[in-house]
Short mmCIF file of C-alpha atoms in Angstrom, two decimals:
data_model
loop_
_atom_site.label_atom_id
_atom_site.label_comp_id
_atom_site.label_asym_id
_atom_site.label_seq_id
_atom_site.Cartn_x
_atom_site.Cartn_y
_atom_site.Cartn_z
CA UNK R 1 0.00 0.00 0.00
CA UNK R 2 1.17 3.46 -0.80
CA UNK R 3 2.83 5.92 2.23
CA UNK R 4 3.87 8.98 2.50
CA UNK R 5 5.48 10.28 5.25
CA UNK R 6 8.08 12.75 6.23
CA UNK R 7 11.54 12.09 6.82
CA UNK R 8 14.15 14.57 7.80
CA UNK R 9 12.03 16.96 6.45
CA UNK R 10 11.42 15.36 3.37
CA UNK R 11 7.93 13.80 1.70
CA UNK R 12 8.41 10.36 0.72
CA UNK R 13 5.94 8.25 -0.96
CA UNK R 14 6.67 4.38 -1.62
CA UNK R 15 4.19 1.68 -2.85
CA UNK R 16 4.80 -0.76 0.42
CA UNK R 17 3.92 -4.20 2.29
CA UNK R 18 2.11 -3.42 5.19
CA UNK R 19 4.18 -5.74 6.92
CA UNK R 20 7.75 -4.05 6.16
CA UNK R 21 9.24 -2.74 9.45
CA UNK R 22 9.66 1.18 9.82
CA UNK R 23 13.45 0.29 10.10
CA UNK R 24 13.54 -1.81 6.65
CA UNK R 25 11.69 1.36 4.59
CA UNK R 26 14.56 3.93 5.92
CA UNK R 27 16.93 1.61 5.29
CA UNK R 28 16.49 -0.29 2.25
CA UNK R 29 13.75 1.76 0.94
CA UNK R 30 15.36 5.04 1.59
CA UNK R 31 18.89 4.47 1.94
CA UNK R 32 19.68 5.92 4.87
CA UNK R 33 21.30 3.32 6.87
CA UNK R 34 22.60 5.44 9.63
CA UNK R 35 20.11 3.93 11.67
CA UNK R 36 20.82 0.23 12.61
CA UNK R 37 19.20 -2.76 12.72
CA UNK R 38 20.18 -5.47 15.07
CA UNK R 39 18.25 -7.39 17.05
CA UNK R 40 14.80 -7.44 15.83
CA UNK R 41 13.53 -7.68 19.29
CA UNK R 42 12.66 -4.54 20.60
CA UNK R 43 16.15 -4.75 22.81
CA UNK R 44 18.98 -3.06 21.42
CA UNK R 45 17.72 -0.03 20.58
CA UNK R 46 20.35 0.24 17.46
CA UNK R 47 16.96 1.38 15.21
CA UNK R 48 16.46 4.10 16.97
CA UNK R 49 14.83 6.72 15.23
CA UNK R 50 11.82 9.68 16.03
CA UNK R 51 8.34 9.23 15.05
CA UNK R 52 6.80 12.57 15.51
CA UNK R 53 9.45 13.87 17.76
CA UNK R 54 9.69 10.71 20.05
CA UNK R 55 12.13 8.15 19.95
CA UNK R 56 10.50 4.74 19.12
CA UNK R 57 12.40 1.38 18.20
CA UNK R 58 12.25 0.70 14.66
CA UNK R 59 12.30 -2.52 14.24
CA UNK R 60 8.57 -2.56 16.48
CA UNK R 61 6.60 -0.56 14.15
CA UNK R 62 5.10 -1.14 10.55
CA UNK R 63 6.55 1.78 8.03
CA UNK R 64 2.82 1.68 7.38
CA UNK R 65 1.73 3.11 10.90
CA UNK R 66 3.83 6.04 10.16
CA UNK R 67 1.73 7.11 7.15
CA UNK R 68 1.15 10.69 7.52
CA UNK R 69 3.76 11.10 10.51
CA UNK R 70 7.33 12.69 10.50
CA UNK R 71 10.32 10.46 10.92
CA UNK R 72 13.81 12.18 11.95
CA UNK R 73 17.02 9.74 11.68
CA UNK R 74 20.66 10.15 12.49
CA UNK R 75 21.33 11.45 9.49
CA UNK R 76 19.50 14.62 10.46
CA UNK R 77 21.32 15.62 13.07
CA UNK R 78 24.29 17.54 11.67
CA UNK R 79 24.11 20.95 10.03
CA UNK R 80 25.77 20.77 6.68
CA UNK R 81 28.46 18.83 7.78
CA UNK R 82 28.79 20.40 10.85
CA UNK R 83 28.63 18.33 13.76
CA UNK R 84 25.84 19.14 16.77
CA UNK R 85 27.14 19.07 20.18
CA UNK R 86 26.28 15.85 20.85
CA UNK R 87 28.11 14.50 18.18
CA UNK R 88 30.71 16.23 18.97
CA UNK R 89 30.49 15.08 22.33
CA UNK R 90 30.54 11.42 20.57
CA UNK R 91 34.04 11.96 19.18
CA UNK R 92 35.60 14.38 21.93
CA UNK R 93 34.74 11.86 24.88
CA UNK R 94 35.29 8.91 22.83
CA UNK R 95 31.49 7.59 23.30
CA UNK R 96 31.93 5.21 20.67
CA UNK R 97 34.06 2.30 19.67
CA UNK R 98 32.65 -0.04 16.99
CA UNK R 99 29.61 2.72 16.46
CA UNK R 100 26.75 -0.24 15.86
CA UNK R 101 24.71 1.82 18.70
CA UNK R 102 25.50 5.08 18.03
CA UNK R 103 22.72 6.49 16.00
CA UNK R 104 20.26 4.93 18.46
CA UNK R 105 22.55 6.17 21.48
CA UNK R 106 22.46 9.73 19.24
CA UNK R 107 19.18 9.96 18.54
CA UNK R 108 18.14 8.66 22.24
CA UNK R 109 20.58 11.53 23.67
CA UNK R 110 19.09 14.12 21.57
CA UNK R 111 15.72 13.79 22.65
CA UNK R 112 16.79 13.81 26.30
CA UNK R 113 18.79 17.13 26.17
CA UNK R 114 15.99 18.58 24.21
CA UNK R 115 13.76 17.48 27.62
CA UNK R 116 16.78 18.35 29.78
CA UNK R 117 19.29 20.63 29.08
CA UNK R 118 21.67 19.67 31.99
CA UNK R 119 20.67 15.85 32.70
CA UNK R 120 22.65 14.24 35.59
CA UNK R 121 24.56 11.12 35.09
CA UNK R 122 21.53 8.59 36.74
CA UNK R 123 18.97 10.82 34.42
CA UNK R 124 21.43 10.13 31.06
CA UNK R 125 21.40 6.00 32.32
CA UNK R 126 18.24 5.93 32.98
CA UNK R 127 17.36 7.51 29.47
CA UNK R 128 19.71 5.31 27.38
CA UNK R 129 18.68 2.19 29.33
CA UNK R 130 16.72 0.72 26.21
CA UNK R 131 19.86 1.69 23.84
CA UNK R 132 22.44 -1.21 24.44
CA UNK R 133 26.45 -0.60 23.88
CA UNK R 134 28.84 -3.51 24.37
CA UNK R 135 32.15 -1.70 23.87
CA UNK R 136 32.17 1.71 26.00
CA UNK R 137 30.46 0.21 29.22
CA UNK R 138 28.80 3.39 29.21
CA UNK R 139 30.97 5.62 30.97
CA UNK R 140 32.17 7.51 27.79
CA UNK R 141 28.83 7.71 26.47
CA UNK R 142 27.52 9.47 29.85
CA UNK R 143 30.36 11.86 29.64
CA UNK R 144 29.57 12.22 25.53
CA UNK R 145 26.20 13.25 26.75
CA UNK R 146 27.34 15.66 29.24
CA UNK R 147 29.82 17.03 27.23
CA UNK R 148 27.07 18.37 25.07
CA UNK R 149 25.04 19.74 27.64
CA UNK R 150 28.39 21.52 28.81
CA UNK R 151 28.75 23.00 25.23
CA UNK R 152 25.30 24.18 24.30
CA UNK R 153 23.68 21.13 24.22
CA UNK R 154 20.69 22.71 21.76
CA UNK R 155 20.55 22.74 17.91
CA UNK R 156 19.86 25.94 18.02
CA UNK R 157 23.23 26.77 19.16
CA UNK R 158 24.56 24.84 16.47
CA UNK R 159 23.61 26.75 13.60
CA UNK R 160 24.73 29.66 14.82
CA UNK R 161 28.17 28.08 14.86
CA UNK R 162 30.64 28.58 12.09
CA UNK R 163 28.88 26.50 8.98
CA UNK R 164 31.85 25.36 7.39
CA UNK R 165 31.60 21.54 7.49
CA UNK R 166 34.26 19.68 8.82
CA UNK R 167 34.07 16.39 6.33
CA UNK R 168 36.56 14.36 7.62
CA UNK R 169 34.97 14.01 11.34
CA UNK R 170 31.57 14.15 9.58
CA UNK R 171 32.29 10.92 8.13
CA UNK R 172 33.55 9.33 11.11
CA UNK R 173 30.84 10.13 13.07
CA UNK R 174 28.15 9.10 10.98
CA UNK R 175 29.53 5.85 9.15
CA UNK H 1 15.79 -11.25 9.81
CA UNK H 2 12.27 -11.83 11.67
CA UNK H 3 9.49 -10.84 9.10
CA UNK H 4 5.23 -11.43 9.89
CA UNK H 5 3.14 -12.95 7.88
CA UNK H 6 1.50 -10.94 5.03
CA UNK H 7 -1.77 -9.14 6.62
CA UNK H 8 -3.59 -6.58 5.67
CA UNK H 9 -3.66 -3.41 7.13
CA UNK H 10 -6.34 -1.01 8.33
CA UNK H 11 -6.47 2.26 9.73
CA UNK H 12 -9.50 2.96 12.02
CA UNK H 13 -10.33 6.53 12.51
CA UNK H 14 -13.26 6.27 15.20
CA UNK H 15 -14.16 3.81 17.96
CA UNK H 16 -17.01 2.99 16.04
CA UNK H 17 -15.16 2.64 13.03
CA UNK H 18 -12.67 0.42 14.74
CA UNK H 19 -15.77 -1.86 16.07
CA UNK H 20 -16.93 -1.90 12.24
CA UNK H 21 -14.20 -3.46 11.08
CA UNK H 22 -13.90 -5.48 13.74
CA UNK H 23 -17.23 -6.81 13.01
CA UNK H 24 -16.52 -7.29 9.87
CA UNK H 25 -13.49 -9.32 9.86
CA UNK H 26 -14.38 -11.51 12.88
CA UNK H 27 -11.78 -12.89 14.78
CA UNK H 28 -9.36 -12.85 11.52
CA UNK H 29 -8.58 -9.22 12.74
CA UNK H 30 -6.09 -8.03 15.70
CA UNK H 31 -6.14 -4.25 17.00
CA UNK H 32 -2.77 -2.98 17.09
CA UNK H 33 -1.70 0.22 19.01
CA UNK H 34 1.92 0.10 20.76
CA UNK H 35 2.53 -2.78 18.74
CA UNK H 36 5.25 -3.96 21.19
CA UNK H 37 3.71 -6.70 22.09
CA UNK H 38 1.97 -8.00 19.00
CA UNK H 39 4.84 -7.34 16.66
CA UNK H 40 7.40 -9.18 17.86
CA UNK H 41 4.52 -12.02 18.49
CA UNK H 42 3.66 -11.59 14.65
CA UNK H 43 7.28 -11.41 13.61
CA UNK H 44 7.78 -14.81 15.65
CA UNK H 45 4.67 -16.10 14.01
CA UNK H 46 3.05 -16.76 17.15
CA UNK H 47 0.03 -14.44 15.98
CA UNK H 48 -1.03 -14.18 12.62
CA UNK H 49 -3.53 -12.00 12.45
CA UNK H 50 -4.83 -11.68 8.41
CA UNK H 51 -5.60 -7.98 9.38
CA UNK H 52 -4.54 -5.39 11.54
CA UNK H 53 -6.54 -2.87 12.79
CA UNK H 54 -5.01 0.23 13.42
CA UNK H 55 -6.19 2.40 16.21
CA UNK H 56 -3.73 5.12 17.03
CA UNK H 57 -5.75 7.59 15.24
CA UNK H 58 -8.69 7.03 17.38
CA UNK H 59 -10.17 10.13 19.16
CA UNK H 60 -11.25 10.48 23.19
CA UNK H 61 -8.93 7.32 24.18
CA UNK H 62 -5.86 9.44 25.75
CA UNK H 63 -6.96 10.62 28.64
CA UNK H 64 -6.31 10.70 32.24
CA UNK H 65 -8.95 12.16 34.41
CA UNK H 66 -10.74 12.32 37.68
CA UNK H 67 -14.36 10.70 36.88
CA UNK H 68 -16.62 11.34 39.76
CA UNK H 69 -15.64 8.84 42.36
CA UNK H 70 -13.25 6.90 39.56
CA UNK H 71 -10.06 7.88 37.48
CA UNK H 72 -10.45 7.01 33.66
CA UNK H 73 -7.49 6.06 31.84
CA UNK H 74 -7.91 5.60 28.18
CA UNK H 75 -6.67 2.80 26.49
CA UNK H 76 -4.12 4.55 24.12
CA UNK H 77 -2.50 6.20 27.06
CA UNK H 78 1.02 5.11 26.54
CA UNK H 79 3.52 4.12 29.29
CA UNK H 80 5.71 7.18 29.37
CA UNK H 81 2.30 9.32 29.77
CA UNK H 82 1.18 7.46 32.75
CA UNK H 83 4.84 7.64 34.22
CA UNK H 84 4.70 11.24 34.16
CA UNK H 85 1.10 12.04 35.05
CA UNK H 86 -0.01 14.35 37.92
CA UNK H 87 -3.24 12.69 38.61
CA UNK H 88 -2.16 9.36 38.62
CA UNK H 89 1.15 10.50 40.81
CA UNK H 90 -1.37 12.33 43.38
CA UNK H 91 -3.49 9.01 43.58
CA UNK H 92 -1.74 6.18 43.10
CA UNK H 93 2.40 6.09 42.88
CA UNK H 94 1.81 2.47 42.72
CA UNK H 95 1.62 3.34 38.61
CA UNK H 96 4.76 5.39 38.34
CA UNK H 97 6.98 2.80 40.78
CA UNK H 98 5.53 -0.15 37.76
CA UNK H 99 6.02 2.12 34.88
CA UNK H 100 9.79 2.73 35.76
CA UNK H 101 10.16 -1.00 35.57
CA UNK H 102 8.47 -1.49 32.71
CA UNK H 103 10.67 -2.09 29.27
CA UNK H 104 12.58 1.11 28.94
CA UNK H 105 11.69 4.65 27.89
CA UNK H 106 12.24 3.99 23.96
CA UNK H 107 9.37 1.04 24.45
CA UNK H 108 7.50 3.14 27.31
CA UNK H 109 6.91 5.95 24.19
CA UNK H 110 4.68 3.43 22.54
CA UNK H 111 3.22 0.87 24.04
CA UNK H 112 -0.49 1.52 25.91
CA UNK H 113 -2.12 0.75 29.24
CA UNK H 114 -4.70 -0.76 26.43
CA UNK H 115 -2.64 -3.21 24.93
CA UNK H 116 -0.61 -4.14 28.57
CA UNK H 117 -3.80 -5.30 29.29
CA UNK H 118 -5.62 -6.78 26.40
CA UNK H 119 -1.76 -8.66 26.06
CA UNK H 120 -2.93 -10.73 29.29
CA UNK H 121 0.68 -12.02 29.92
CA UNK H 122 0.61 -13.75 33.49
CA UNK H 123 4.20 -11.53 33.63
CA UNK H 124 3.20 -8.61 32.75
CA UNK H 125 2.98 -5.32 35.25
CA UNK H 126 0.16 -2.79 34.58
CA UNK H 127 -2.44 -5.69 35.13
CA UNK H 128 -1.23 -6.30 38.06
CA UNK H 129 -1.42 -2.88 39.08
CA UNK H 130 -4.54 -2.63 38.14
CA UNK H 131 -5.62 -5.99 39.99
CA UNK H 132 -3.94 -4.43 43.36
CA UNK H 133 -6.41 -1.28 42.82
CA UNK H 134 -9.80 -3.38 41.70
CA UNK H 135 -9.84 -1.41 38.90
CA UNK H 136 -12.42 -1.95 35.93
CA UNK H 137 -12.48 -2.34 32.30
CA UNK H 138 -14.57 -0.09 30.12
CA UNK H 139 -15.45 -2.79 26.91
CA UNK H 140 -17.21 -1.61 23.80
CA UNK H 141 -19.21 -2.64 21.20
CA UNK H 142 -21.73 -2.13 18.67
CA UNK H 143 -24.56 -2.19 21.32
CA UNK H 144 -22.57 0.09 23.93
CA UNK H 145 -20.24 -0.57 26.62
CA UNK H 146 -20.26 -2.97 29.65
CA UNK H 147 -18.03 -2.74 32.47
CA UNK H 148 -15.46 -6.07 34.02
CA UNK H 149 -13.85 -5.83 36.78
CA UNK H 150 -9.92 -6.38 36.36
CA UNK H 151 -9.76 -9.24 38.17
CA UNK H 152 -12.39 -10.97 35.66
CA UNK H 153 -11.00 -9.67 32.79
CA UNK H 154 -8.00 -12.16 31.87
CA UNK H 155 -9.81 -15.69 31.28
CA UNK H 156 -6.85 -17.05 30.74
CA UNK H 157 -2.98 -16.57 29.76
CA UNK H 158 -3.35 -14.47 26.39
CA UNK H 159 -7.00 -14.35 26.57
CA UNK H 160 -9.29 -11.83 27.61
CA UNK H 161 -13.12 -10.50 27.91
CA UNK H 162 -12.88 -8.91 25.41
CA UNK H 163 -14.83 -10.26 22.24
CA UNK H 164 -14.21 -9.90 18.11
CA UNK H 165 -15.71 -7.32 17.51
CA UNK H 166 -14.90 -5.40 21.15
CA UNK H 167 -12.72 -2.68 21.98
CA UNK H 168 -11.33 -2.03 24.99
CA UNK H 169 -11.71 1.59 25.93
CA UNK H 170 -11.02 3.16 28.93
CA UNK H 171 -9.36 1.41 32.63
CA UNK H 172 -11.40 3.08 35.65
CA UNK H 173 -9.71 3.14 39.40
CA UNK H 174 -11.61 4.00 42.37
CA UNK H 175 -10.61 7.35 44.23
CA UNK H 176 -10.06 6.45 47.80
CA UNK H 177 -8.39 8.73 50.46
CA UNK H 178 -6.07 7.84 53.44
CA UNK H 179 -4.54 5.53 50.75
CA UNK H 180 -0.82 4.43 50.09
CA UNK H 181 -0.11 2.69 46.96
CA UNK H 182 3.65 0.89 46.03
CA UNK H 183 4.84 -1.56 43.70
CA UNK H 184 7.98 -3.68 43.72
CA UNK H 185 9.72 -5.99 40.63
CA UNK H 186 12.31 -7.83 40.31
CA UNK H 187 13.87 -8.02 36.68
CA UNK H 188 16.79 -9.46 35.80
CA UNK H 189 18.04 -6.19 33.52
CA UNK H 190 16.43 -3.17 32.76
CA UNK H 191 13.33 -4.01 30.16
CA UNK H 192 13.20 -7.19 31.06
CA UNK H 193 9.85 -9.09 32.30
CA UNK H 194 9.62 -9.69 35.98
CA UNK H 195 10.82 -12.27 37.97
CA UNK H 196 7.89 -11.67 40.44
CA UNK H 197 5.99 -8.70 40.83
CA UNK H 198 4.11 -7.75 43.65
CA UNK H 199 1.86 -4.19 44.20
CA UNK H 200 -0.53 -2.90 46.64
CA UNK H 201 -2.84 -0.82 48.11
CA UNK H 202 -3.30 0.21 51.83
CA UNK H 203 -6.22 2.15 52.91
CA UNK H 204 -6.30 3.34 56.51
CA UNK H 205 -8.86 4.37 59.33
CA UNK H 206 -6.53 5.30 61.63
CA UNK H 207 -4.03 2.85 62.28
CA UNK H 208 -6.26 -0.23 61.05
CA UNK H 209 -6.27 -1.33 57.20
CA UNK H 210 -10.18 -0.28 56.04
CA UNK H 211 -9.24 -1.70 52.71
CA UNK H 212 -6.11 -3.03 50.98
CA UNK H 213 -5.74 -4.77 47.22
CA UNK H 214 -2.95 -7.17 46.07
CA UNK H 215 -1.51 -7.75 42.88
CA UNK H 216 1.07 -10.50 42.06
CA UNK H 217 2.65 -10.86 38.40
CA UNK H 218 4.71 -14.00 37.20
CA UNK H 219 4.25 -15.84 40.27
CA UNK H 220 1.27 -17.81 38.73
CA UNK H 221 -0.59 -15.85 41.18
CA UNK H 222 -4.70 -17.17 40.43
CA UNK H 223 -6.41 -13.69 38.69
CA UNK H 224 -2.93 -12.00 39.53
CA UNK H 225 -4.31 -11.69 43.02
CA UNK H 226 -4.38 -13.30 46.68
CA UNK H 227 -7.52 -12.94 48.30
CA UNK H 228 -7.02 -15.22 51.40
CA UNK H 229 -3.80 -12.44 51.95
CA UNK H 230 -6.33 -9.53 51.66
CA UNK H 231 -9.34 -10.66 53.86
CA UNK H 232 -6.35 -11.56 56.49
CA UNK H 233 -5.59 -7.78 56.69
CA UNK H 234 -8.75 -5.80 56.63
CA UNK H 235 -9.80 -4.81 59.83
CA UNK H 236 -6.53 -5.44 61.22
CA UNK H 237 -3.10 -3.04 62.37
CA UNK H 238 -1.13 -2.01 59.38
CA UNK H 239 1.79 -3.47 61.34
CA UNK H 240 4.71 -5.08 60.42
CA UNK H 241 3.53 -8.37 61.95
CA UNK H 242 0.58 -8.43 59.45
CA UNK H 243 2.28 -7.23 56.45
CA UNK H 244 4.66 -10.29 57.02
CA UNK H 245 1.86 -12.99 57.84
CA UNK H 246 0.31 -11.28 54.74
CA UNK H 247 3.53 -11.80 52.94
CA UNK H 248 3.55 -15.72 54.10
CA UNK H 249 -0.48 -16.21 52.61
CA UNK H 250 0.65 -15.38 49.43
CA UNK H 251 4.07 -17.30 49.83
CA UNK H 252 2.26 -20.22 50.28
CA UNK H 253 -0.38 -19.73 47.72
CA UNK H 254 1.31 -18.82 44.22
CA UNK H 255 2.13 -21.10 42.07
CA UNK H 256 5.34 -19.80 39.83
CA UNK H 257 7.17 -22.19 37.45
CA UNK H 258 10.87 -22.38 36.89
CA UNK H 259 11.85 -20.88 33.98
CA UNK H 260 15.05 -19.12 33.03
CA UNK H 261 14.35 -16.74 35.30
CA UNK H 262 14.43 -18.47 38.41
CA UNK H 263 13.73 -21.70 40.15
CA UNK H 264 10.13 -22.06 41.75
CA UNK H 265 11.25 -21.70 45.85
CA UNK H 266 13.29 -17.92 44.69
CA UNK H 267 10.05 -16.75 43.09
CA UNK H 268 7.82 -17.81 46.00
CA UNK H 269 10.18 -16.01 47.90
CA UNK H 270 9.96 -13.25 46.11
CA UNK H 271 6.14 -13.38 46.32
CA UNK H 272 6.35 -12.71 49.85
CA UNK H 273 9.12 -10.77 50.44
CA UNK H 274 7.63 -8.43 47.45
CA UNK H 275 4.12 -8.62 48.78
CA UNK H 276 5.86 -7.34 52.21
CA UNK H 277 7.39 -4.30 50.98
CA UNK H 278 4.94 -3.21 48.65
CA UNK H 279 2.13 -3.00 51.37
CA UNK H 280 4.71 -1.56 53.77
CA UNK H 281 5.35 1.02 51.60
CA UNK H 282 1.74 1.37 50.67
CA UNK H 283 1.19 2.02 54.44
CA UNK H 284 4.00 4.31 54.92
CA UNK H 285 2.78 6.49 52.06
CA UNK H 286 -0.91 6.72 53.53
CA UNK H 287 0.29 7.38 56.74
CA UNK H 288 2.76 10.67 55.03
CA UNK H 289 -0.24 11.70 53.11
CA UNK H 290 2.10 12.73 50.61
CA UNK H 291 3.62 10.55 47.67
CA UNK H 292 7.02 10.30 47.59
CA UNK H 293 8.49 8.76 44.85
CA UNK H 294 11.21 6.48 46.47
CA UNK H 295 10.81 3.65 48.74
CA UNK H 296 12.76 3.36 52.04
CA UNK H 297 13.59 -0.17 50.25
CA UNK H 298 15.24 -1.07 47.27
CA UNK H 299 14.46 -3.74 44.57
CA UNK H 300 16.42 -6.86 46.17
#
């Protein structure tokens, strides 16, 4: 059946099955394979992504259910190339090492400091506790997070930064 | 790559539109809300519904709100709403102390009191909440709605009262006042189902229990309840003493099953100690009048 729905600002329409998982049509249908899919089980929270400005697991809702809605992925998160704090956070705290859970741990952490500007560390756990990492032990994702909330945190405050895009740690971020 | 069945797939923009199709598809149709239950249950094949009926769009079904001498909860009120919600914080903590247990926040965003319930998993935590408070289910169909009390409305593991072509609308909870309300889980990991479960409800006249509810999950707990445990404590001190007898009724009377969770003597010793704290804190928080959010006792 035919959807449309809005991804990272963008119409879509594709002609699919209604049982094709919200984390298959970004993916395969869209290309944009920032966000992960691991476990298939509502767990790892790899497929991350918002629906309407919340952050649901992919992998637990039909593409078709989001007819009509807005989707935002990893991929949306930078401005032209320029990282947002808390990607930046990502790289300066080292919040990553084999990056399978970092768009979900991203897109997770954005939605939090939206909530919460200045989370403590039990609030950032607490938040992240359906996004599963099995390299950093957490620790250097915490101190990703609050490294963003220490350096303005909002989107906002990332346009107004300098625009010029910084590919190289674009890339490495985001692969 | 886990992949359901081919269905089809309908979006219902009314209740009554919902019951239509209902009607019309018989019991070939499944509502689907959250979905995170019935997905992965349809991506293991264990369901295979030939449609799905969609029913986020419906109208009137996200509500919390005082109701005369009730609160009405709409089905479609999703975890994370009921986590955060005043009038369910003012009334009954019990929710919130469940809800923080319950999956994670990611899952919290979608799944609804609605489907917890219709889900009927003997594990699962917002029916037993729901149990401990002798709360009611609002039911509709084509010829109106009818009322079952929570305790009636699982007929079995997976099964409920609710027919084919029934929706279930809206969970009512009495209002009652000098009440204390706590729950207590033990889960393995965060988002994991419980290894026993055990909530309550203290109501006090003083220093004697007027009233007091129970609610057991994955302890095999008959209607997720123990009412030889209850009748022992109405009328009586809400005193250490009878919080543990309490807490050695329902010891005795669950029935859990090993599993991978646990062997059977841990879980019935969860089912009392659980029982315990939960109506101690229950008591403590009717006493204080006020709600505070963390127990004196942590999760063991």
């Amino acid at each position: 059946m035919e959807v449309t729905i809005t991804v990272n600002g963008t119409a879509v329409t594709r002609d699919v099955e209604p049982r094709m998982l919200l984390v298959h049509f970004v993916r395969d249908e869209l290309g944009l394979t920032g966000t992960h899919w691991a476990c298939d089980t509502t767990n790892c929270g790899a497929c991350t992504l918002w629906v309407d400005d919340t952050p649901v697991k992919s992998c637990t809702m039909l593409a078709v259910m989001a007819d009509g809605h807005t989707v935002r992925t990893v991929e949306d998160l930078d401005t032209g190339g320029q990282l947002n704090p808390l990607q930046e956070g990502f790289m300066q705290e080292h919040g990553l090492q084999c990056g399978f859970c970092t768009p979900g741990m991203l897109m997770t952490g954005q939605w939090l400091l939206d909530r919460d500007p200045d989370p403590d560390e039990a609030t950032i756990r607490e938040a992240i506790s359906g996004n599963l990492c099995r390299c950093t032990g957490y620790e250097n994702i915490v101190r990703a997070v609050r490294w963003a909330a220490e350096h303005g945190n909002g989107e906002a405050e990332a346009t107004d930064d300098d625009a010029s895009a910084d590919v190289e740690t674009s890339d490495e971020v985001t692969a | 790559m886990q992949v359901p069945e081919t269905f089809d797939y309908e979006r219902a923009s009314t209740v009554e539109d919902a019951i239509q199709r209902l009607t019309a598809h018989g019991d070939e149709a499944r509502v689907i809300a959250g979905g995170h239950s019935l997905l992965p249950m349809m991506k293991l094949r264990l369901a295979v519904p030939e449609v799905l009926i969609d029913i986020n769009d419906l109208p009137g079904l996200d509500h919390v709100r005082l109701d005369g001498d009730e609160l009405a909860i709409g089905a479609l009120v999703r975890h994370a709403a009921i986590l955060d919600d005043p009038i369910l914080g003012e009334h009954y903590p019990i929710f919130a102390d469940a809800e923080r247990k319950i999956a994670d926040p990611l899952v919290r965003n979608r799944g609804t009191i609605g489907g917890s319930l219709c889900q009927a998993d003997p594990a699962e935590d917002l029916s037993a909440v729901v149990t401990a408070l002798k709360g009611s289910c609002v039911i509709q169909s084509a010829n109106g709605r009818r009322t079952v009390p929570m305790r009636e409305f699982h007929t079995g593991p997976w099964e409920t009262a609710v027919g084919d072509a029934e929706l279930l609308v809206e969970v009512r909870i009495p209002v009652r006042t000098s009440v204390g309300s706590s729950y207590h889980k033990v889960e393995r990991r965060v988002g994991d189902w419980a290894v026993a479960a055990a909530g309550a409800f203290v109501q006090l006249d003083g220093d004697t229990i007027a009233a007091v509810g129970l609610g057991l999950s994955a302890v095999g707990a008959p209607d997720m309840t123990c009412p030889d445990a209850e009748q022992a404590l109405v009328g009586g001190p809400a005193s250490a003493e009878a919080f543990a007898e309490a807490a050695r009724i329902v010891h005795d009377a669950v029935s859990p099953t090993a599993d991978q969770r646990g062997p059977v003597d841990y879980k019935r010793h969860l089912a009392g100690e659980l029982t315990r704290r939960a109506l101690t804190d229950a008591a403590r928080r009717a006493r204080s009048g006020s709600d505070p959010v963390d127990s004196e006792e942590g999760n063991a």
